[in-house]
Every structure is written in structure tokens, then in C-alpha cells.
mmCIF file of N, CA, C and O in Angstrom:
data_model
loop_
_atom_site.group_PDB
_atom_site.id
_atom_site.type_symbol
_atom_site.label_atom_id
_atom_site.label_comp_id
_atom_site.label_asym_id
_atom_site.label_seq_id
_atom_site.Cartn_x
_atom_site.Cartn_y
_atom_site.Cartn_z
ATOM 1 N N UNK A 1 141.862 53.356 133.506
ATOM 2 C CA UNK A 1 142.446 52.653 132.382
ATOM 3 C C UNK A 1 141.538 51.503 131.966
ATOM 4 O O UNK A 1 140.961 50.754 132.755
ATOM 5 N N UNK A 2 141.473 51.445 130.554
ATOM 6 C CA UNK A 2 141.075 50.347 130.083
ATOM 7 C C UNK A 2 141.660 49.500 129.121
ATOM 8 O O UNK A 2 142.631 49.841 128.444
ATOM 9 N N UNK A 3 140.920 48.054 129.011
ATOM 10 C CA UNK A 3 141.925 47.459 128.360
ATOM 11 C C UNK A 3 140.902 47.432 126.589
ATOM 12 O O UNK A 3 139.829 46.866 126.380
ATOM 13 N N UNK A 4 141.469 47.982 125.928
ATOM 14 C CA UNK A 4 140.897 48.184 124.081
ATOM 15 C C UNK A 4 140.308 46.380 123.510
ATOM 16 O O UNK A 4 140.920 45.340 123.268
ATOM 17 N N UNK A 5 139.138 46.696 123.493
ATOM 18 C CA UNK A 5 138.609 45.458 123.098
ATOM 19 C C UNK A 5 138.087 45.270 121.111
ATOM 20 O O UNK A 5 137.267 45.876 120.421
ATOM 21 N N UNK A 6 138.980 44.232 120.841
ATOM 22 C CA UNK A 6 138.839 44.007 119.023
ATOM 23 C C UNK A 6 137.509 43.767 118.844
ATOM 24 O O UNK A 6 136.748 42.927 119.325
ATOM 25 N N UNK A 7 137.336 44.850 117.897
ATOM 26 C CA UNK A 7 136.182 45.250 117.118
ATOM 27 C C UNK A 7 135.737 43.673 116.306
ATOM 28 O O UNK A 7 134.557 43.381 116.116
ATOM 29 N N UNK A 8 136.579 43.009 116.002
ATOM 30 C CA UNK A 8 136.004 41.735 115.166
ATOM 31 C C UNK A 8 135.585 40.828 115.960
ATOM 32 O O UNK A 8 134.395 40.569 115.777
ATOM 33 N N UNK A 9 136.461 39.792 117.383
ATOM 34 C CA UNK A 9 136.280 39.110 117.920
ATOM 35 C C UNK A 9 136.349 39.533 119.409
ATOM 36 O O UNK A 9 137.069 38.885 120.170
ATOM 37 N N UNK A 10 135.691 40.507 119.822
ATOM 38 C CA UNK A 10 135.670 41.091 121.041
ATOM 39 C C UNK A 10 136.385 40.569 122.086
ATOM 40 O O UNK A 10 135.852 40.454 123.190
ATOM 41 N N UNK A 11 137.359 40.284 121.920
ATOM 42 C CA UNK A 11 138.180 39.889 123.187
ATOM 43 C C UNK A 11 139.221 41.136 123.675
ATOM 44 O O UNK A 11 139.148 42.327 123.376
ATOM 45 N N UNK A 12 140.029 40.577 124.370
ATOM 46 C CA UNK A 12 141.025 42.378 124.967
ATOM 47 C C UNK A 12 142.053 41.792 123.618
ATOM 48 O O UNK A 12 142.215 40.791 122.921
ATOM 49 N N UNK A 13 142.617 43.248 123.824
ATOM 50 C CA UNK A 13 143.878 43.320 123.150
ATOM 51 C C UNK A 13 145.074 43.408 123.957
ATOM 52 O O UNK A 13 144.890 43.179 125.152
ATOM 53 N N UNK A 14 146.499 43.741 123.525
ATOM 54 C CA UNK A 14 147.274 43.629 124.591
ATOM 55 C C UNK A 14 147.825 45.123 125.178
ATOM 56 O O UNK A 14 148.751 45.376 125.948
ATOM 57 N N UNK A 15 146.734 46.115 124.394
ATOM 58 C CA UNK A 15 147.211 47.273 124.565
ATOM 59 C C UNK A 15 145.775 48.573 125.852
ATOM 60 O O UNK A 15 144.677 49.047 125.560
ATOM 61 N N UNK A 16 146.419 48.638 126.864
ATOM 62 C CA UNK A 16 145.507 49.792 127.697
ATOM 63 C C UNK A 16 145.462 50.936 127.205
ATOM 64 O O UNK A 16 146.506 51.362 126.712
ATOM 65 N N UNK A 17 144.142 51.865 127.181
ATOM 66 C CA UNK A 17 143.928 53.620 127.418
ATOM 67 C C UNK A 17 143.509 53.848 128.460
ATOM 68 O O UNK A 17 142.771 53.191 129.194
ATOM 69 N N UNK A 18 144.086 55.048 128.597
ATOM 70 C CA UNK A 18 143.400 56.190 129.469
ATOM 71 C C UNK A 18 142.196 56.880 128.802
ATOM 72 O O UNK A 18 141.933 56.882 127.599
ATOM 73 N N UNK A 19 141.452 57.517 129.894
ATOM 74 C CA UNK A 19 140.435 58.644 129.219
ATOM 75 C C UNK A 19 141.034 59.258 128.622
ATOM 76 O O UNK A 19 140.535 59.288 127.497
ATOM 77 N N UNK A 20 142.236 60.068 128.698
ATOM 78 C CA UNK A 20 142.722 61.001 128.004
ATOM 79 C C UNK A 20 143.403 60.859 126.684
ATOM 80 O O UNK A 20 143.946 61.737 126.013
ATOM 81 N N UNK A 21 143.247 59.364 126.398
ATOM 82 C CA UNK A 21 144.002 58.856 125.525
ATOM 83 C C UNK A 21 143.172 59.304 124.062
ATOM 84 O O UNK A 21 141.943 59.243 124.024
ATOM 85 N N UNK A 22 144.032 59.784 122.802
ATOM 86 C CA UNK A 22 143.354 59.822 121.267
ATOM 87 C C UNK A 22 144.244 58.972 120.439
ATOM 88 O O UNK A 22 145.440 59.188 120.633
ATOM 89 N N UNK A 23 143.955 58.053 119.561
ATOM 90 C CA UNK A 23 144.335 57.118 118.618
ATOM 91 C C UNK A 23 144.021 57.863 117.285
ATOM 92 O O UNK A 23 142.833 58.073 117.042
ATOM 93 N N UNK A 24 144.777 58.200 116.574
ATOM 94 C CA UNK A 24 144.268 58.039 114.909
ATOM 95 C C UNK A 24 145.022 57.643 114.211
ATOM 96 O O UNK A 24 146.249 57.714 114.138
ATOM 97 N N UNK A 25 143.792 56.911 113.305
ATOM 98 C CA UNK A 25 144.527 55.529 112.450
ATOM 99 C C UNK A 25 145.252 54.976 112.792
ATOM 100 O O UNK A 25 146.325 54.982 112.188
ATOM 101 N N UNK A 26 145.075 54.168 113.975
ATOM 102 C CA UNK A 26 145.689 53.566 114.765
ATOM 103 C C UNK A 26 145.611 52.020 114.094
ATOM 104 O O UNK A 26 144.524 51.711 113.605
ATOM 105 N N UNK A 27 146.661 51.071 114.046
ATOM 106 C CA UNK A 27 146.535 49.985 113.342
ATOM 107 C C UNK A 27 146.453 48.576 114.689
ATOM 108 O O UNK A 27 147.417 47.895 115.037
ATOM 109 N N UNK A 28 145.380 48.492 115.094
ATOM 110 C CA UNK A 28 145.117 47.406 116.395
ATOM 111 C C UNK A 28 145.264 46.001 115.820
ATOM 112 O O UNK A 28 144.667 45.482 114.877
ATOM 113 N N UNK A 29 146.207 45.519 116.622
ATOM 114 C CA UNK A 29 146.328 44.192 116.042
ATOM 115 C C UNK A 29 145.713 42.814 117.295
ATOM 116 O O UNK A 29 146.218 42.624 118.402
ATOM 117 N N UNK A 30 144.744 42.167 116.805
ATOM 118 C CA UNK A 30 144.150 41.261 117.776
ATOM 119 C C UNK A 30 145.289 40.098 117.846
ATOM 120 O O UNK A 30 145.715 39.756 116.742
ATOM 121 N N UNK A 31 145.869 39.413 119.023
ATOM 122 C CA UNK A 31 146.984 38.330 118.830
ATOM 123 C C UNK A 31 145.900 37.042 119.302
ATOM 124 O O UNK A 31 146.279 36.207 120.123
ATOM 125 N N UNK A 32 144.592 36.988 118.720
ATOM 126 C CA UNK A 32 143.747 35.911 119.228
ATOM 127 C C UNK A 32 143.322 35.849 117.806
ATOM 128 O O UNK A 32 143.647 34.980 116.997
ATOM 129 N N UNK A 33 142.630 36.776 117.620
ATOM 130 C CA UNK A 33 142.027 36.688 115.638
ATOM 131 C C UNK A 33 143.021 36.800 115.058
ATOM 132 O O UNK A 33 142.868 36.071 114.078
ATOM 133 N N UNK A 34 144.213 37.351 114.990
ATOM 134 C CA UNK A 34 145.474 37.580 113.675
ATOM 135 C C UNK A 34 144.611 38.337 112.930
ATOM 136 O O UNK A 34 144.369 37.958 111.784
ATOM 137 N N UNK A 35 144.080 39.368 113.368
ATOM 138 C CA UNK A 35 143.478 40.488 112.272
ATOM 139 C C UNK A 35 143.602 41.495 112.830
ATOM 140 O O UNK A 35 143.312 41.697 114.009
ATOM 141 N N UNK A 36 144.380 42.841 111.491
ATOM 142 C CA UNK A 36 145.039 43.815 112.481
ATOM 143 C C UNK A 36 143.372 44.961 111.586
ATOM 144 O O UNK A 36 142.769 44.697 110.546
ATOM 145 N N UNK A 37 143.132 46.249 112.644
ATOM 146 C CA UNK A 37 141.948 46.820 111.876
ATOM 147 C C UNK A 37 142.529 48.298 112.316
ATOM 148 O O UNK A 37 143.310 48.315 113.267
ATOM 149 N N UNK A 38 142.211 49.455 111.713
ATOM 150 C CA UNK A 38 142.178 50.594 112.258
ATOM 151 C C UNK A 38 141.306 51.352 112.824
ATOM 152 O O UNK A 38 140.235 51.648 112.293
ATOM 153 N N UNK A 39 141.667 51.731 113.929
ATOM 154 C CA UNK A 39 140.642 52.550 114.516
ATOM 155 C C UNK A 39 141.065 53.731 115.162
ATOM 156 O O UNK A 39 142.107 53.915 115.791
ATOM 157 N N UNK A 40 139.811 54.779 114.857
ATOM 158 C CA UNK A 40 140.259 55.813 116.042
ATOM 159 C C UNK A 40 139.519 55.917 117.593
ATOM 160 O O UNK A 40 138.337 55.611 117.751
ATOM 161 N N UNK A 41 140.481 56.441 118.810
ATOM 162 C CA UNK A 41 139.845 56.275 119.857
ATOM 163 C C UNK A 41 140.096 57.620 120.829
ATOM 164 O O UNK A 41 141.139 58.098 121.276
ATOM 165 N N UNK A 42 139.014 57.933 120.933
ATOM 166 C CA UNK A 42 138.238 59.139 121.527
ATOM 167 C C UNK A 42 137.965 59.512 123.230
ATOM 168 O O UNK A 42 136.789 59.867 123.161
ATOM 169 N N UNK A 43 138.276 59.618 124.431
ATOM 170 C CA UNK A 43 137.472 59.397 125.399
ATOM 171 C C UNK A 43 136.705 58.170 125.450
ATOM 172 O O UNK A 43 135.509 58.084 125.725
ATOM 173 N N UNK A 44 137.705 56.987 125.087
ATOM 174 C CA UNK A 44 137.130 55.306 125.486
ATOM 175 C C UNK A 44 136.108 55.215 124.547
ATOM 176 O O UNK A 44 135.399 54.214 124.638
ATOM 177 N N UNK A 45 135.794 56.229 123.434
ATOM 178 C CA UNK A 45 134.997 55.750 122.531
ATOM 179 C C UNK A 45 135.836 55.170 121.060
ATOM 180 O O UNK A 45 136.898 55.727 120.782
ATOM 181 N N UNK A 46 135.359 54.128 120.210
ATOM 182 C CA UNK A 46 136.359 53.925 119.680
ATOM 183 C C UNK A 46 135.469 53.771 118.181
ATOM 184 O O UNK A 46 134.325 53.348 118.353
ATOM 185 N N UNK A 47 135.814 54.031 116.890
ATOM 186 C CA UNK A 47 135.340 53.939 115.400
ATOM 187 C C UNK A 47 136.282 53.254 114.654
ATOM 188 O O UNK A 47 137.390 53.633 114.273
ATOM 189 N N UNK A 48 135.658 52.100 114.474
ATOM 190 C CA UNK A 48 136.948 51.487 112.884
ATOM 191 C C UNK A 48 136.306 52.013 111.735
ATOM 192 O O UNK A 48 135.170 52.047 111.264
ATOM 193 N N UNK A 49 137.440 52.411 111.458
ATOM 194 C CA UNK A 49 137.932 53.465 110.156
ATOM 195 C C UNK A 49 137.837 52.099 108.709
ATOM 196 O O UNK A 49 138.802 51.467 108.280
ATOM 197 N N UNK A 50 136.446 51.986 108.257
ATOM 198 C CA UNK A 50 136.357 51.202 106.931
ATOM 199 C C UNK A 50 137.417 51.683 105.734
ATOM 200 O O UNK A 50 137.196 52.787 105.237
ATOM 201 N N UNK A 51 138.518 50.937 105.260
ATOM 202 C CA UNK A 51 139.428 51.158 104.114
ATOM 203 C C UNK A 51 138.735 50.204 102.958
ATOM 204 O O UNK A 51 138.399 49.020 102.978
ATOM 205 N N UNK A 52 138.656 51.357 101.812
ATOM 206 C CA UNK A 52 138.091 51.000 100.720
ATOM 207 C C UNK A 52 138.824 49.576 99.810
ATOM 208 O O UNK A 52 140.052 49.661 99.777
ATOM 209 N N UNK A 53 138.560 49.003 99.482
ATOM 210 C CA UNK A 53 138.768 47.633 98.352
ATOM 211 C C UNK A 53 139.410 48.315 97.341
ATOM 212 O O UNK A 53 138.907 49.276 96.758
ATOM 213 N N UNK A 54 140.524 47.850 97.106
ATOM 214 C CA UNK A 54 141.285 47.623 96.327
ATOM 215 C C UNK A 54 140.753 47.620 94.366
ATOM 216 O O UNK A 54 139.934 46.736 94.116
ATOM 217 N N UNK A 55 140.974 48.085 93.722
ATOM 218 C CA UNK A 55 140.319 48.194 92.870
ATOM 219 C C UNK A 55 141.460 47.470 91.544
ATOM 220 O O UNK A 55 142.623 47.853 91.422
ATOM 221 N N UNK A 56 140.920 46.555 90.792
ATOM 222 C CA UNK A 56 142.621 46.158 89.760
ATOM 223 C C UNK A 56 142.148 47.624 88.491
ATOM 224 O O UNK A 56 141.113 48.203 88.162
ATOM 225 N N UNK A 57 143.659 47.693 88.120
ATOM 226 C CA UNK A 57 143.630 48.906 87.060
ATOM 227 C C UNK A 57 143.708 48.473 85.498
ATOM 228 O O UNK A 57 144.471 47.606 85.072
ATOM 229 N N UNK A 58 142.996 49.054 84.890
ATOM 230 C CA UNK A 58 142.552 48.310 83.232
ATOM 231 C C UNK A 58 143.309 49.161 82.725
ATOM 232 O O UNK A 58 143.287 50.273 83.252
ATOM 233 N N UNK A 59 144.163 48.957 81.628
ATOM 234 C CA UNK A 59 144.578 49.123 80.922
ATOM 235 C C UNK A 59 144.053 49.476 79.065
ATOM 236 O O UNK A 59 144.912 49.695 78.211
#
């Protein structure tokens, strides 16, 4: 088991995996940064999933 470390401010989170563990679009929330990010997690490998910007709509 490990403990999932935030992709922004590398500290732990409050949540453990297993190897066997898969995440998708998983919404990780850091309670040290207050920034929640998504990621998927693989065999302790882990990818944040970049969400595109918001775009305003013209009329």
C-alpha cells in the first residue's frame, strides 16, 4: 500500500492504493493545497488528466 501523493504540492493525501488499485477520473482532493485535480491511477502509476478552459460563448 501506498499513500497517493498531490501532483501540485507533493505532499500525501489522505487517501491509500494498492497495486491492484485503478482510479479513473478520479477527483483527488489535497486538504494541505485546497486543490482538488483528476487523475488516473494505474499499478501506482498515476496521470493528471489536463481539463480544457472554459471557453465564454458569443452570441
Amino acid at each position: 500500500m501506498e499513500w497517493i501523493i498531490c501532483p501540485v504540492c507533493k505532499n500525501k493525501t489522505r487517501l491509500k492504493i494498492r497495486s491492484d488499485s485503478e482510479l479513473k477520473n478520479f477527483p483527488l482532493f489535497c486538504p494541505k493545497c485546497k486543490q482538488e485535480t483528476l487523475i488516473n491511477i494505474q499499478q501506482f502509476n498515476m496521470s493528471v488528466i489536463k481539463e480544457p478552459d472554459a471557453k465564454t460563448q458569443s452570441r
